[in-house]
Every structure is written in structure tokens, then in C-alpha cells.
Short mmCIF file of C-alpha atoms in Angstrom, two decimals:
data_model
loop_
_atom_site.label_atom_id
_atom_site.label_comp_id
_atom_site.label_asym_id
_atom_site.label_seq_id
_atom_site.Cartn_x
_atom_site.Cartn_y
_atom_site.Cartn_z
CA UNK X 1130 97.34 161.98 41.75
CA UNK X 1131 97.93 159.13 39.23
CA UNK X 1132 99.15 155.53 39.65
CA UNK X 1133 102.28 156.10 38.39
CA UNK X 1134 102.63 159.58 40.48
CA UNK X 1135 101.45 157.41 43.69
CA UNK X 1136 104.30 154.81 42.97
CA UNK X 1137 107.04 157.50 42.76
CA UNK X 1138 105.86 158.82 45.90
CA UNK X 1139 105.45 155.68 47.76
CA UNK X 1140 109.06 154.94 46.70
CA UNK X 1141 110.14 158.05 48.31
CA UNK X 1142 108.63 157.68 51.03
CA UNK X 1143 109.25 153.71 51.73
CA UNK X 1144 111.88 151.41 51.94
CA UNK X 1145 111.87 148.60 49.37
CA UNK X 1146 111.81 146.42 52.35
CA UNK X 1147 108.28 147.32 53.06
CA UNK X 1148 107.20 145.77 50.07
CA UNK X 1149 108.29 142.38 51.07
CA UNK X 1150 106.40 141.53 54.43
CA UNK X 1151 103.67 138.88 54.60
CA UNK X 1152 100.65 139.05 56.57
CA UNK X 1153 98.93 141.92 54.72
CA UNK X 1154 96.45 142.04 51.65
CA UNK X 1155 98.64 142.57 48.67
CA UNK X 1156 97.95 145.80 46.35
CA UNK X 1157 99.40 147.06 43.32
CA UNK X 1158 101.71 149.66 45.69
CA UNK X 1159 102.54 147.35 48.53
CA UNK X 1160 103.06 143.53 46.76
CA UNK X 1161 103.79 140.94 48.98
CA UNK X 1162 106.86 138.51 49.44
CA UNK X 1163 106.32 134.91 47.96
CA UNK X 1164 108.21 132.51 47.07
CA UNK X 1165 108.75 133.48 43.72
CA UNK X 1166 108.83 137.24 44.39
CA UNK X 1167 106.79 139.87 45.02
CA UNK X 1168 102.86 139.40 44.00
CA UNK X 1169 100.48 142.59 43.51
CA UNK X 1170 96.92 142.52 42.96
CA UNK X 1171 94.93 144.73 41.77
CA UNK X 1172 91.43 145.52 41.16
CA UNK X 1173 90.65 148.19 38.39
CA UNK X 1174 87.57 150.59 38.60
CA UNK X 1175 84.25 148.60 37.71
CA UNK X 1176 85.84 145.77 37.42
CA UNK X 1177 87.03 146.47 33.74
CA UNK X 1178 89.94 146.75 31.23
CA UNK X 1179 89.30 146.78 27.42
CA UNK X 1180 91.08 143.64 25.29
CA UNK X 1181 93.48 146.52 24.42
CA UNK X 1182 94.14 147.29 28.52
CA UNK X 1183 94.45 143.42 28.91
CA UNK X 1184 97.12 143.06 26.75
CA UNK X 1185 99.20 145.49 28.02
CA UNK X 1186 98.78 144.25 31.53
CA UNK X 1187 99.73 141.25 30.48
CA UNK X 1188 102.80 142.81 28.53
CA UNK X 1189 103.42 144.62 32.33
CA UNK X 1190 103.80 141.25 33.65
CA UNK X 1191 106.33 139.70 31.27
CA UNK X 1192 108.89 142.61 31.40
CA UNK X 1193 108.17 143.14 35.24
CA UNK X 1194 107.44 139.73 37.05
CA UNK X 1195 107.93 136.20 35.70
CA UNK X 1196 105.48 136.38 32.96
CA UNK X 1197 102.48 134.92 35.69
CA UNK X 1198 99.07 136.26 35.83
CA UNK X 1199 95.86 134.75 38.25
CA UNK X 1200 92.50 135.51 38.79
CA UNK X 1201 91.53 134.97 42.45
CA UNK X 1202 88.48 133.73 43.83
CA UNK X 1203 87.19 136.68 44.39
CA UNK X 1204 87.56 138.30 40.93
CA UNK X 1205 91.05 140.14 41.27
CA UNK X 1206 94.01 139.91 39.27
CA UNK X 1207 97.43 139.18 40.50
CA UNK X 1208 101.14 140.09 38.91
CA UNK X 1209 103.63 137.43 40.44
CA UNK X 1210 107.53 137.50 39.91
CA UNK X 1211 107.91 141.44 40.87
CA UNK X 1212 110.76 142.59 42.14
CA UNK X 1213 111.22 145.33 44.90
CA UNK X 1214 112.92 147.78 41.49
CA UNK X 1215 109.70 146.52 39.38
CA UNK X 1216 107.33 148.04 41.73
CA UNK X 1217 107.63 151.12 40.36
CA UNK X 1218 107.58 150.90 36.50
CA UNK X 1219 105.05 148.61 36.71
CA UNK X 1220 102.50 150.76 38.21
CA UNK X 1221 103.94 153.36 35.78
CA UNK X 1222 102.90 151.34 32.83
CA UNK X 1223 99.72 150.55 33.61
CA UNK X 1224 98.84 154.03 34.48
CA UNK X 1225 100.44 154.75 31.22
CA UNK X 1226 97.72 152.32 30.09
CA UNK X 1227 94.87 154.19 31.53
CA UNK X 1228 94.48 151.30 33.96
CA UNK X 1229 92.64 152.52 37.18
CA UNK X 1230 93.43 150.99 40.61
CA UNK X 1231 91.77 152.98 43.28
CA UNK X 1232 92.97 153.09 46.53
CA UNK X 1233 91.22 152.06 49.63
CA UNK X 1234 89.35 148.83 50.50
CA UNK X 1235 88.56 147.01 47.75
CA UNK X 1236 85.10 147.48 46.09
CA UNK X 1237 83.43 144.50 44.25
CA UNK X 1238 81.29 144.86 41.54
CA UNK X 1239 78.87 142.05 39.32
CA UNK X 1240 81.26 141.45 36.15
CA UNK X 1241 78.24 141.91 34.04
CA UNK X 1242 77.19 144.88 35.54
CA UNK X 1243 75.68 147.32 32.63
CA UNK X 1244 74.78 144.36 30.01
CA UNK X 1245 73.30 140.93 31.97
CA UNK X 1246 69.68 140.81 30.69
CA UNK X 1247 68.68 139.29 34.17
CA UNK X 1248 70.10 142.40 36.33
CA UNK X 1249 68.02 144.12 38.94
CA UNK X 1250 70.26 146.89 39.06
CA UNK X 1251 73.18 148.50 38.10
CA UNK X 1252 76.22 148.56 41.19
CA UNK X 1253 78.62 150.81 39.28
CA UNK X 1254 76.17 153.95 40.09
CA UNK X 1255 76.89 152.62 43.55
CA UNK X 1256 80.52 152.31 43.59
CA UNK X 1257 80.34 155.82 41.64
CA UNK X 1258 78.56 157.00 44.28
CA UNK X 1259 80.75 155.71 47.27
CA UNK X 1260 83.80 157.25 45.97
CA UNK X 1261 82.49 160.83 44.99
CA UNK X 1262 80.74 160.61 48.76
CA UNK X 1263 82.60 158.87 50.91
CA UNK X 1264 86.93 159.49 49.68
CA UNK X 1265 87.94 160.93 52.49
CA UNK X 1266 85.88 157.51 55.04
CA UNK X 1267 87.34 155.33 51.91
CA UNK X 1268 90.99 156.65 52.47
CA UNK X 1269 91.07 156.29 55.76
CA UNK X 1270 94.71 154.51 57.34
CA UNK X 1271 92.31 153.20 60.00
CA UNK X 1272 90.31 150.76 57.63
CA UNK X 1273 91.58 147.34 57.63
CA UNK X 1274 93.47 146.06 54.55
CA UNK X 1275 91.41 142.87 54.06
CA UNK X 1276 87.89 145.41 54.21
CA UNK X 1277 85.71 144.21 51.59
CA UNK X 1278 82.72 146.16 50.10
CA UNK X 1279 80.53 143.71 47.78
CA UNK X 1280 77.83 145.93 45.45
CA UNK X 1281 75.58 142.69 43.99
CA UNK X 1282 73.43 144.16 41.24
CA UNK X 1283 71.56 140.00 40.64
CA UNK X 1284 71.23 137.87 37.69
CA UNK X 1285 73.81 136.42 35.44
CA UNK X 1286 77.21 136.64 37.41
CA UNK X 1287 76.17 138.11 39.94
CA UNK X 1288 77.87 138.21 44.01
CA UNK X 1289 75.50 136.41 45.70
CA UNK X 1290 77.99 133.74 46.78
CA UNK X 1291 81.01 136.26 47.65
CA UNK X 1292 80.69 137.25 51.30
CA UNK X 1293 81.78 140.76 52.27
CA UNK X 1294 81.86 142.97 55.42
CA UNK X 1295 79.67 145.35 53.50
CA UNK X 1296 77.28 144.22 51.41
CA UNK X 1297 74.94 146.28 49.09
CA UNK X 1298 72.04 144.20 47.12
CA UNK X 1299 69.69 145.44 44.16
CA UNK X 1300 66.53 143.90 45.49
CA UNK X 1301 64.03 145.80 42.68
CA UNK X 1302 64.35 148.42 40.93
CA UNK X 1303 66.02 151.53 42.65
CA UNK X 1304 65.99 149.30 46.00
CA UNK X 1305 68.84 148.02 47.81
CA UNK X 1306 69.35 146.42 50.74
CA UNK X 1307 72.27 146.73 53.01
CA UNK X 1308 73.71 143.98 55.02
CA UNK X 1309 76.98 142.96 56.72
CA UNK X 1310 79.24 140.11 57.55
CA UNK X 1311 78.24 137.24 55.33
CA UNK X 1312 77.12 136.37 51.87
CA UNK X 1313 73.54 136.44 50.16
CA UNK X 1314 72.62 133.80 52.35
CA UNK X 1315 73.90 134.93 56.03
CA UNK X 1316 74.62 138.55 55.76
CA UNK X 1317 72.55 140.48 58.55
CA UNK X 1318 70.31 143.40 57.00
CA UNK X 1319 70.38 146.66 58.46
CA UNK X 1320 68.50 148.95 55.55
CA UNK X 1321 66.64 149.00 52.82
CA UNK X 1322 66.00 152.17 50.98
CA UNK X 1323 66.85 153.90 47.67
CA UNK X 1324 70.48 154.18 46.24
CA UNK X 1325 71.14 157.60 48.33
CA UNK X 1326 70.02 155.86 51.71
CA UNK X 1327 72.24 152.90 50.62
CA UNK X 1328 75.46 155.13 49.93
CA UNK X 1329 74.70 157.01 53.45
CA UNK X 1330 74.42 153.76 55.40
CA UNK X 1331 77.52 152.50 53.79
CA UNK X 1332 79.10 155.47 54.89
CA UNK X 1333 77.96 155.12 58.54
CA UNK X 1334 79.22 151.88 58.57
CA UNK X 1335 82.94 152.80 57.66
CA UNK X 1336 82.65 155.67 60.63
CA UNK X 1337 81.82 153.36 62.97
CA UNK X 1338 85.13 151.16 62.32
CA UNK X 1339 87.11 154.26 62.06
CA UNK X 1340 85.71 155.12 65.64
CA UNK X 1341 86.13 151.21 66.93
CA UNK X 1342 89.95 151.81 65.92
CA UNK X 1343 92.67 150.27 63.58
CA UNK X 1344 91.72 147.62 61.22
CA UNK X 1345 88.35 146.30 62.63
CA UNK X 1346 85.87 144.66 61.07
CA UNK X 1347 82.08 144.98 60.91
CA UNK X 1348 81.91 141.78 63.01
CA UNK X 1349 83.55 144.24 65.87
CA UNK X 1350 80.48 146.53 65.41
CA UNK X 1351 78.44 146.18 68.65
CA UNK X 1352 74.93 145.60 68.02
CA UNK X 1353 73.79 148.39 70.13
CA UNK X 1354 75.22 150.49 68.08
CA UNK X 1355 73.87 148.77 64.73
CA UNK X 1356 70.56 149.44 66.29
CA UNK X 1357 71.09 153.15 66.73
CA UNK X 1358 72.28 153.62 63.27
CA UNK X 1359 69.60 151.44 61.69
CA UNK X 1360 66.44 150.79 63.92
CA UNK X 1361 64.48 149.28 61.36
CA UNK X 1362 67.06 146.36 61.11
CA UNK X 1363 65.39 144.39 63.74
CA UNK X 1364 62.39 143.65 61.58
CA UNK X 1365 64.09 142.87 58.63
CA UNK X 1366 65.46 139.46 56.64
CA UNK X 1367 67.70 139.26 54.13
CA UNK X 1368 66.41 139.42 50.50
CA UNK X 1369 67.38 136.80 48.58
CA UNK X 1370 67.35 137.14 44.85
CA UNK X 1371 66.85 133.45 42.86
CA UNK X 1372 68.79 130.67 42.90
CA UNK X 1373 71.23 131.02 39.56
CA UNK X 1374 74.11 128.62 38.70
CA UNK X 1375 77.27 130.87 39.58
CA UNK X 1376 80.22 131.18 38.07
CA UNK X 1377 78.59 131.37 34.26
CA UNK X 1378 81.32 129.72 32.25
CA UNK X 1379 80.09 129.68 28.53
CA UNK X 1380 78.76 131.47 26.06
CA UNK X 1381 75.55 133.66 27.54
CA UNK X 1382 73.54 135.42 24.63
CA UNK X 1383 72.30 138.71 25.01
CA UNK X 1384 69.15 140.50 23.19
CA UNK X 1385 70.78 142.56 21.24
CA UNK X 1386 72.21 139.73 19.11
CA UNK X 1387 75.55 139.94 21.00
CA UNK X 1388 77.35 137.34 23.40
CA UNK X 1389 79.37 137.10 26.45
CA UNK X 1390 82.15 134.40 26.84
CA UNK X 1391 82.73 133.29 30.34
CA UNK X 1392 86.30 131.87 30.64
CA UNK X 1393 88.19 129.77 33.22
CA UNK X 1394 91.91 129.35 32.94
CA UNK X 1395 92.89 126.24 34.27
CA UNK X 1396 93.72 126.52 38.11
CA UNK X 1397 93.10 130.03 37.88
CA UNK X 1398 96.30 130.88 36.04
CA UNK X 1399 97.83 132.35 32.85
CA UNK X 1400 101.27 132.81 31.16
CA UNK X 1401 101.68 136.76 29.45
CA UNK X 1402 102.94 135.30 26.18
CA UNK X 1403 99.96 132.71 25.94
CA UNK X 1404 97.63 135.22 27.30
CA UNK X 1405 98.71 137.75 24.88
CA UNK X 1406 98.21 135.56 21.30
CA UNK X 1407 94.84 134.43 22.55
CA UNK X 1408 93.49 138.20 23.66
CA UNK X 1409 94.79 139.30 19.97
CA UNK X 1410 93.30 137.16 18.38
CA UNK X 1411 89.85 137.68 20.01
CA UNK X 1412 90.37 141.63 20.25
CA UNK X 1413 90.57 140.97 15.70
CA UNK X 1414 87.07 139.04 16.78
CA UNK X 1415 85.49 141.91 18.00
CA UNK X 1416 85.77 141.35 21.85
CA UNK X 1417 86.09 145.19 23.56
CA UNK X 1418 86.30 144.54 27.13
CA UNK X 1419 87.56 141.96 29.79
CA UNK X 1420 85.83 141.59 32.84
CA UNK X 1421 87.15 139.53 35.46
CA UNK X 1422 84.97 137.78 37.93
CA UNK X 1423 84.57 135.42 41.20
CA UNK X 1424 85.61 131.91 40.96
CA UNK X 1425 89.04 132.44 38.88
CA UNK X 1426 87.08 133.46 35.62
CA UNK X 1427 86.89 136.38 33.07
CA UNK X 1428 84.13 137.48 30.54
CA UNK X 1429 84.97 138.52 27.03
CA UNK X 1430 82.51 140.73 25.67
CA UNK X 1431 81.78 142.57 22.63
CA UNK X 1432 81.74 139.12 20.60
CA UNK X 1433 78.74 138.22 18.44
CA UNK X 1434 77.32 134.55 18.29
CA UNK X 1435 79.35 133.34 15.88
CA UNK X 1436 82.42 134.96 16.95
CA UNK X 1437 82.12 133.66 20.06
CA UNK X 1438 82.02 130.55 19.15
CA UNK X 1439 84.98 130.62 17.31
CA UNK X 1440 87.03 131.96 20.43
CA UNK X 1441 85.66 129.11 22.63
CA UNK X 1442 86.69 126.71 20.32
CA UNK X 1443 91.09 128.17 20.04
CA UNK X 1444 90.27 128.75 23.69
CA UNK X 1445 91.93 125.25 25.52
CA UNK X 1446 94.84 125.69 23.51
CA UNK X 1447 95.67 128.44 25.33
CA UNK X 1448 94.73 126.95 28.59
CA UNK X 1449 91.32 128.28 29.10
CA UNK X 1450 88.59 125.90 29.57
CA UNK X 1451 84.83 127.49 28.55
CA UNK X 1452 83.08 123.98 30.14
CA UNK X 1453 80.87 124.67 33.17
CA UNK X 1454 81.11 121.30 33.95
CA UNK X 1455 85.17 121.06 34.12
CA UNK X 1456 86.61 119.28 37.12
CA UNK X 1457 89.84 121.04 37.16
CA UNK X 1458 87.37 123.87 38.61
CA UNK X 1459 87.57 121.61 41.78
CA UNK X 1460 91.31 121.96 42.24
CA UNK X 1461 92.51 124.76 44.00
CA UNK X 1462 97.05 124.92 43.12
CA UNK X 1463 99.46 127.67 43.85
CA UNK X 1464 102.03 128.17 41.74
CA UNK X 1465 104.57 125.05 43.22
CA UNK X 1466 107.69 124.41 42.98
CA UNK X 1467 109.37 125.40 39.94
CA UNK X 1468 107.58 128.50 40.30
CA UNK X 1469 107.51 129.36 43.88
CA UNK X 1470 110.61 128.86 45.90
CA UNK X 1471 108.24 128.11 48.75
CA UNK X 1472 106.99 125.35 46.75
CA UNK X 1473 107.80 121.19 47.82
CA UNK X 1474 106.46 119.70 44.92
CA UNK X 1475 104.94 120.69 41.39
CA UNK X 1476 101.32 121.41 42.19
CA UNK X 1477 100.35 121.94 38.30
CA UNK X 1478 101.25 118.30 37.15
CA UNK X 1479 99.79 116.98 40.11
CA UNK X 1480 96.56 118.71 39.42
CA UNK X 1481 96.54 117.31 36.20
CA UNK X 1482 97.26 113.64 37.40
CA UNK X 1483 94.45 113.85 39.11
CA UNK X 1484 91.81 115.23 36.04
CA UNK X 1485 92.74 112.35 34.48
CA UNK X 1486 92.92 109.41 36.81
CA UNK X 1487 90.70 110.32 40.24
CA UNK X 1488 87.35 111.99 38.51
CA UNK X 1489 85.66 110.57 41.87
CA UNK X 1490 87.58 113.47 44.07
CA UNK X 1491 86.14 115.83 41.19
CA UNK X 1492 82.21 115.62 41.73
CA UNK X 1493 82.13 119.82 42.86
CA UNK X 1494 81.00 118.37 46.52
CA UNK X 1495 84.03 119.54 47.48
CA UNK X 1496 87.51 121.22 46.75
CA UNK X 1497 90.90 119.88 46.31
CA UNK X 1498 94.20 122.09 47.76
CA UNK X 1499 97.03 121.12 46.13
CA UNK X 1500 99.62 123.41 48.37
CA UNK X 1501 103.27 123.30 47.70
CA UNK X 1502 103.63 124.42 51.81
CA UNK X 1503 102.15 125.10 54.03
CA UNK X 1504 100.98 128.45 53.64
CA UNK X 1505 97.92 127.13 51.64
CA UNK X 1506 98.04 130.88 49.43
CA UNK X 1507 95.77 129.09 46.74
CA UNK X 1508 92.87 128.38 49.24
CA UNK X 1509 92.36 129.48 52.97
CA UNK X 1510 89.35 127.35 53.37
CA UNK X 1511 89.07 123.74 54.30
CA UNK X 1512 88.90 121.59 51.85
CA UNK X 1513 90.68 117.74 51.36
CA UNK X 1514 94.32 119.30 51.16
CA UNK X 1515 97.56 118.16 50.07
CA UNK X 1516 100.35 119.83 51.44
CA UNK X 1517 104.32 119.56 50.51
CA UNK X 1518 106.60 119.28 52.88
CA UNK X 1519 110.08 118.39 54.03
CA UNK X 1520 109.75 114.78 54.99
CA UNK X 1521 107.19 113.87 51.86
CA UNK X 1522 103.27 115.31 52.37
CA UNK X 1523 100.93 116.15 54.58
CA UNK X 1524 97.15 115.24 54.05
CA UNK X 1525 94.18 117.11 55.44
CA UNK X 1526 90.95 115.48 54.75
CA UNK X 1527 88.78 118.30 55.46
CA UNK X 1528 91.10 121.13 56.84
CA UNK X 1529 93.57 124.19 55.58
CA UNK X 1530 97.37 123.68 55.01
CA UNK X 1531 98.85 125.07 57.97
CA UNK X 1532 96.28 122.45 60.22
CA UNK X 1533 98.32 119.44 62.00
CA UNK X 1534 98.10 116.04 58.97
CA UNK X 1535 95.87 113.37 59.43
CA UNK X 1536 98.46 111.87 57.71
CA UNK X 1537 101.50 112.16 56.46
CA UNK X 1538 102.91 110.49 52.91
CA UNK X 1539 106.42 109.55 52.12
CA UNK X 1540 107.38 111.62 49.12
CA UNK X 1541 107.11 109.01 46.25
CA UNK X 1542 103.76 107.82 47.83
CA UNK X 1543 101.52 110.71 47.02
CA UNK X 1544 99.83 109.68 43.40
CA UNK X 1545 99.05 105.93 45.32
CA UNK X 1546 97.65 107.70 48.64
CA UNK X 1547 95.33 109.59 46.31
CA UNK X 1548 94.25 106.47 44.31
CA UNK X 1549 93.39 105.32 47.15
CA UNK X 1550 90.97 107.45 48.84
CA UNK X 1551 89.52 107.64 45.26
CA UNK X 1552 88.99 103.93 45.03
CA UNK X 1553 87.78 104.23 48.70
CA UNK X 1554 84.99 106.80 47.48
CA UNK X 1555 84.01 104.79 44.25
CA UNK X 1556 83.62 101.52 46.17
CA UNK X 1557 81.91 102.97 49.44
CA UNK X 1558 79.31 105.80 48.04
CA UNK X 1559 75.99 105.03 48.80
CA UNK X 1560 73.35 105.92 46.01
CA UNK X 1561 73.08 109.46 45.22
CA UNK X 1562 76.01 110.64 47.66
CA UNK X 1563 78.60 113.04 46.70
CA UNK X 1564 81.97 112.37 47.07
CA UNK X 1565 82.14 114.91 50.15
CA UNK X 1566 79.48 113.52 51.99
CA UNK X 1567 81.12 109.58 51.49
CA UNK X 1568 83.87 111.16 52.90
CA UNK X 1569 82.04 112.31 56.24
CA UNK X 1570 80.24 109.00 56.65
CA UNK X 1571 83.09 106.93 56.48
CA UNK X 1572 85.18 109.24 58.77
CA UNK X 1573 88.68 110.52 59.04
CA UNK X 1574 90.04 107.29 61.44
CA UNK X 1575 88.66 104.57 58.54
CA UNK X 1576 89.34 106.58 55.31
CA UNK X 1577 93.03 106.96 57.07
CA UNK X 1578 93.17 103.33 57.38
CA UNK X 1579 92.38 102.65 53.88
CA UNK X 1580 95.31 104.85 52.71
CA UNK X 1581 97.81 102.61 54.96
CA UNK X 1582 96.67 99.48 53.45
CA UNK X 1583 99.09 97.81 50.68
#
């Protein structure tokens, strides 16, 4: 059955109304209410589009939503400004695109799977394998929504920092390594064995939550029953490939004579129109494909050297920033108000307020939420978080939006409370500290105080 034929048959079978409920992981079928509209997300197969694919996604957007496109954290892309009657056509259109969304949990892949020099192996032939295999365990109503399945194939953009309830690892050549519940770092192993043994542990894995019931996750997995499935797992550790400096923003050459182009639009988001000139204009450049990848970023590829350089250098006109090193990496933003309806204040010009004036909050130590409410959408981790709300702003110094302020700021007050814990930071870091850990010295009770002092 096709996208579009799914969509048709979804709206048969479902009220518009279902569309619209918060609480579950979006999808391309089933968007979720936000302030401005519905928001799908989608994931295509492999993790790929060409240019070509790219811009008609991005054409999608503008006649369907308002015209917004992000790149999450983890890689996916999302369509805001939908409609419940845009559901529909939209899906339509990009299957008239050739655009794949597969159903089922969602299955992350390394970007640069196929083509980074540094690979240990490829995880498409994994995710190819998991959904010839395993469709029917895949499509199971039983699996929870928010089920991840991370394939890491190492090197250049790989997953080693993307934790997943699955997790499958090239360690060498035709090894991988199977772990759950964590990241690179804190995943526990159960298996390691050849591609085949991978697929079939995978697969016991999503019988066992099927078994446990509705919507659990691996953590819900007894470990008795780990043990039966995998006995070698108690004398295992986690392989851990080398350390590598992830995202790759940039320009990575390859050994063919080609290049990759790692870009990063600022706070993670994109306007069609803008989006649209600047893919055009690379696609005449020779870039084939778009591959986006964790940490809010996409690759171009398909660009020689000099090419390459050439689209890196139009590329912050269009509000994509190819600098590694940029602190606006640091600030998480939803859309705010303007854009969101949900939104107190206007997230955007805040964020850029403070690029220019606080580079001391912007050291990569830590991250900055900039949440018009208090649903924190842009960032569910803690971080130092400024919330809007009714009576001005709440501030979290190291918590989500929806925690209980350590303080709150009177509405015109915001740009001075944030000057000052800056100024706090510059005068009070010790030699060699980062801006998160001057932070934890001081403490929340002092660095509070400072921010009440005229």
C-alpha cells in the first residue's frame, strides 16, 4: 500500500479529531496539535531524499502547513502549520514524490551510511534486513510510539551519542553488537554475532515487548528473561568505537575527490521558500542527495571540493550556518510566538540577542531552552531554561520547562536577568571552568541572588 493510499484510508477510517491530540509521537499520518497547527514528522527510508525529493518536500510544506520545516535532534524532519484537511494531500504529494515513510517504530540510520571513509559498516543492510524479516513484529499496534531502533555503522556521523531502546553497533567488519536502553556509552550488550544473529536478536527483542503488553519499553524487559534470550550477555561490555567530534558540520572530503557538506540551520529551522532557492541552487552544483542527521543538521552530498565550497559560502544567507564552532548550536527555540499560538514571547529574536551579547552562556558546556511555554517541545532535557509565561518568565537554571522556576522575571526584565547571570559567569569562572560547571559551584540560591540585585 502506498503513502498516499495509507492516508486515504486512515481518513476513512479516522476522525480528523484524532489527528489533533497531544501526548503521542507525531508521524506523517497522525500529526500532532501545536500551537500553530498540526506538526508531522517523518523519517524517510535510509535516511535519504535526493536535492530533487527535498525540494518538493519543501514545496509540500508551503502549500500544506505554514511554510516551516525542522530537523530534530534526532535526525527527523518535521512539517508544521498542517491542517486536519492537509493531512491528506500532503502525504499524497510526497508519495507522489517517491518519498518513503515506513511505518512502524522509527529506525535510525548513520547519515553517511554508504560513503564515510571511516565506516565500520554499513546499517542500511541492517534496516533492509529488519523490514524484509521482521514486518509483521515491526507493525505491530502493541509497540510503543516513542520505540526507537538506532543501527550505528561508526566513523564520520555516526550514532554513537543518540540513545535508543534498540541499539545495533558495527564493531568490525561483519560484527555487530546488540545492546539496549542507552547510548554508545551506557547501552547494556546482550549479543555479538554476524548481521543475521543481529537481525534475529532484534527480532526477539520486539517479541518480548509485544508479550510484556501495550507500549513497553526495553527498560520493562526483566532481566531474567534477557538472560534466557541472550546468555552470553553476562560476560560482555559494550564496544565502544573512538572518540569522534559529532555532529560533523563542514565540509568532510572523501577519496574519491568528492565532498560532503554538513549543514546546521540556525535553531534547527527552515522557511520552504528560503529552503527552496538555496537547494536549487546547490542541486545546479551537483549536490544529489540530502541526508538529514542528529543534532538539527543535514549533509549535502554529491558536491566536489570546489563546489562545495561555493555552497558553504551562499549558505548563511539562507540561514544555514556550516561553522562547527557556532554558538547558536547551544540554543535550543521552538517556534514562539508569532509562530506558535502556544508561544509567550518570540523565542527566535531572543536567541539571537543572546549570540550577540551573552557568548559566556554559549561555551557548549551546556544548552540554552528558550521555550515560549511551558511545554518545552524544543528540548525535553534539562538544560538553563527560559520559559514564557503569563505573568512575565520563568527561569530554570538546570531543569525542563514544565519544572516549578527558580525564578520568575517580570516581562520587560528578561534581556537584564540574562546579562546578568552572564556577567555572573564571566566574573566568577575559575581558570579552565566551563560555563556549566561555574554555574554548579556557585549554586542555584547565590546565582538567584545575583539576578535580584539592581
Amino acid at each position: 500500500m502506498t503513502l498516499g493510499e495509507q492516508a486515504a484510508r486512515r481518513g476513512r477510517e479516522e476522525a480528523p479529531s484524532t489527528w489533533q491530540r497531544r501526548g503521542a509521537c507525531p508521524t506523517l499520518l497522525e500529526p500532532m496539535q501545536t500551537g500553530d497547527g498540526l506538526l508531522a514528522r517523518l523519517r524517510p527510508t535510509g535516511g535519504i531524499l535526493t536535492v530533487r525529493q527535498f525540494i518538493r518536500l519543501a514545496e509540500a510544506a508551503k502549500k500544506h502547513g505554514n511554510g516551516i520545516i525542522e530537523i530534530t535532534a534526532r535526525g527527523s524532519l518535521q512539517i508544521r502549520g498542517l491542517r486536519s484537511g492537509s493531512v491528506q494531500p500532503l502525504a499524497a504529494d510526497l508519495a507522489a514524490s517517491a518519498i518513503s515513510v515506513p511505518a512502524g517504530p522509527v529506525i535510525e540510520v548513520s547519515p553517511l551510511h554508504g560513503i564515510a571513509p571511516d565506516e565500520i559498516g554499513n546499517p542500511a543492510e541492517i534496516e533492509a534486513r529488519l523490514r524484509e524479516g521482521l514486518a509483521a513484529e515491526l507493525l505491530s499496534p502493541l509497540l510503543a510510539p516513542k520505540l526507537s531502533i538506532v543501527l550505528d555503522g561508526g566513523g564520520s556521523g555516526g550514532l554513537a551519542a543518540v540513545t535508543g531502546d534498540i541499539r545495533v553497533s558495527a564493531v568490525s567488519v561483519g560484527v555487530w553488537q546488540v545492546a539496549i536502553n542507552g547510548d554508545e556509552r551506557t547501552a547494556l550488550p546482550l549479543l555479538t554475532g554476524s548481521a543475521a544473529e543481529a537481525v534475529r536478536a532484534v527480532g526477539e527483542l520486539l517479541r518480548q515487548l509485544v508479550l510484556l503488553g501495550r507500549h513497553k519499553r526495553c527498560r520493562d524487559i526483566e532481566r531474567e528473561s534477557l538472560l534466557f534470550a541472550f546468555p552470553s550477555m553476562e560476560a560482555m561490555t559494550l564496544a565502544r568505537a573512538p572518540k569522534r567530534k559529532d555532529p560533523l558540520v563542514g565540509t568532510l572530503a572523501l577519496p574519491d575527490g568528492s565532498a560532503i557538506l554538513g549543514l546546521r540551520p540556525r535553531f534547527g529551522q527552515m522557511h520552504a521558500s528560503e529552503l527552496i532557492s538555496f537547494l536549487e541552487q546547490a542541486e545546479a552544483l551537483g549536490a544529489t542527495q540530502v541526508r538529514p542527521g542528529p543534532g538539527r543538521i543535514f549533509f549535502l552530498v554529491g558536491l566536489d571540493g570546489q563546489s562545495a565550497a561555493t555552497v558553504a559560502e551562499m549558505a548563511p544567507g539562507y540561514g544555514l550556518s556550516v561553522d562547527g564552532d557556532d554558538p547558536s548550536m547551544h540554543i535550543a527555540t521552538c517556534a514562539g510566538a508569532g509562530a506558535c499560538a502556544s508561544g509567550r514571547f518570540q523565542t527566535k529574536a531572543c536567541a539571537e540577542r543572546l549570540v550577540a551579547r551573552e557568548p559566556e552562556l554559549l561555551d557548549g558546556s551546556m544548552t540554552v531552552h528558550l521555550s515560549g511555554c511551558a511545554k518545552g517541545c524544543a528540548h525535553p532535557r534539562p538544560a538553563l531554561c527560559v520559559v514564557g509565561a503569563d505573568d512575565g518568565y520563568h527561569l530554570m537554571l538546570d531543569g525542563v520547562a514544565s519544572d516549578i522556576p527558580d525564578a520568575q522575571i517580570a516581562g520587560g526584565d528578561i534581556d537584564s536577568a540574562i546579562e546578568k547571570l552572564a556577567r555572573l559567569i564571566k566574573n566568577e569562572r575559575q581558570a579552565g571552568e566551563s560555563a556549566a560547571a561555574c554555574l554548579r559551584r556557585i549554586g542555584k540560591h547565590d546565582a538567584i541572588k545575583a539576578l535580584r540585585q539592581e
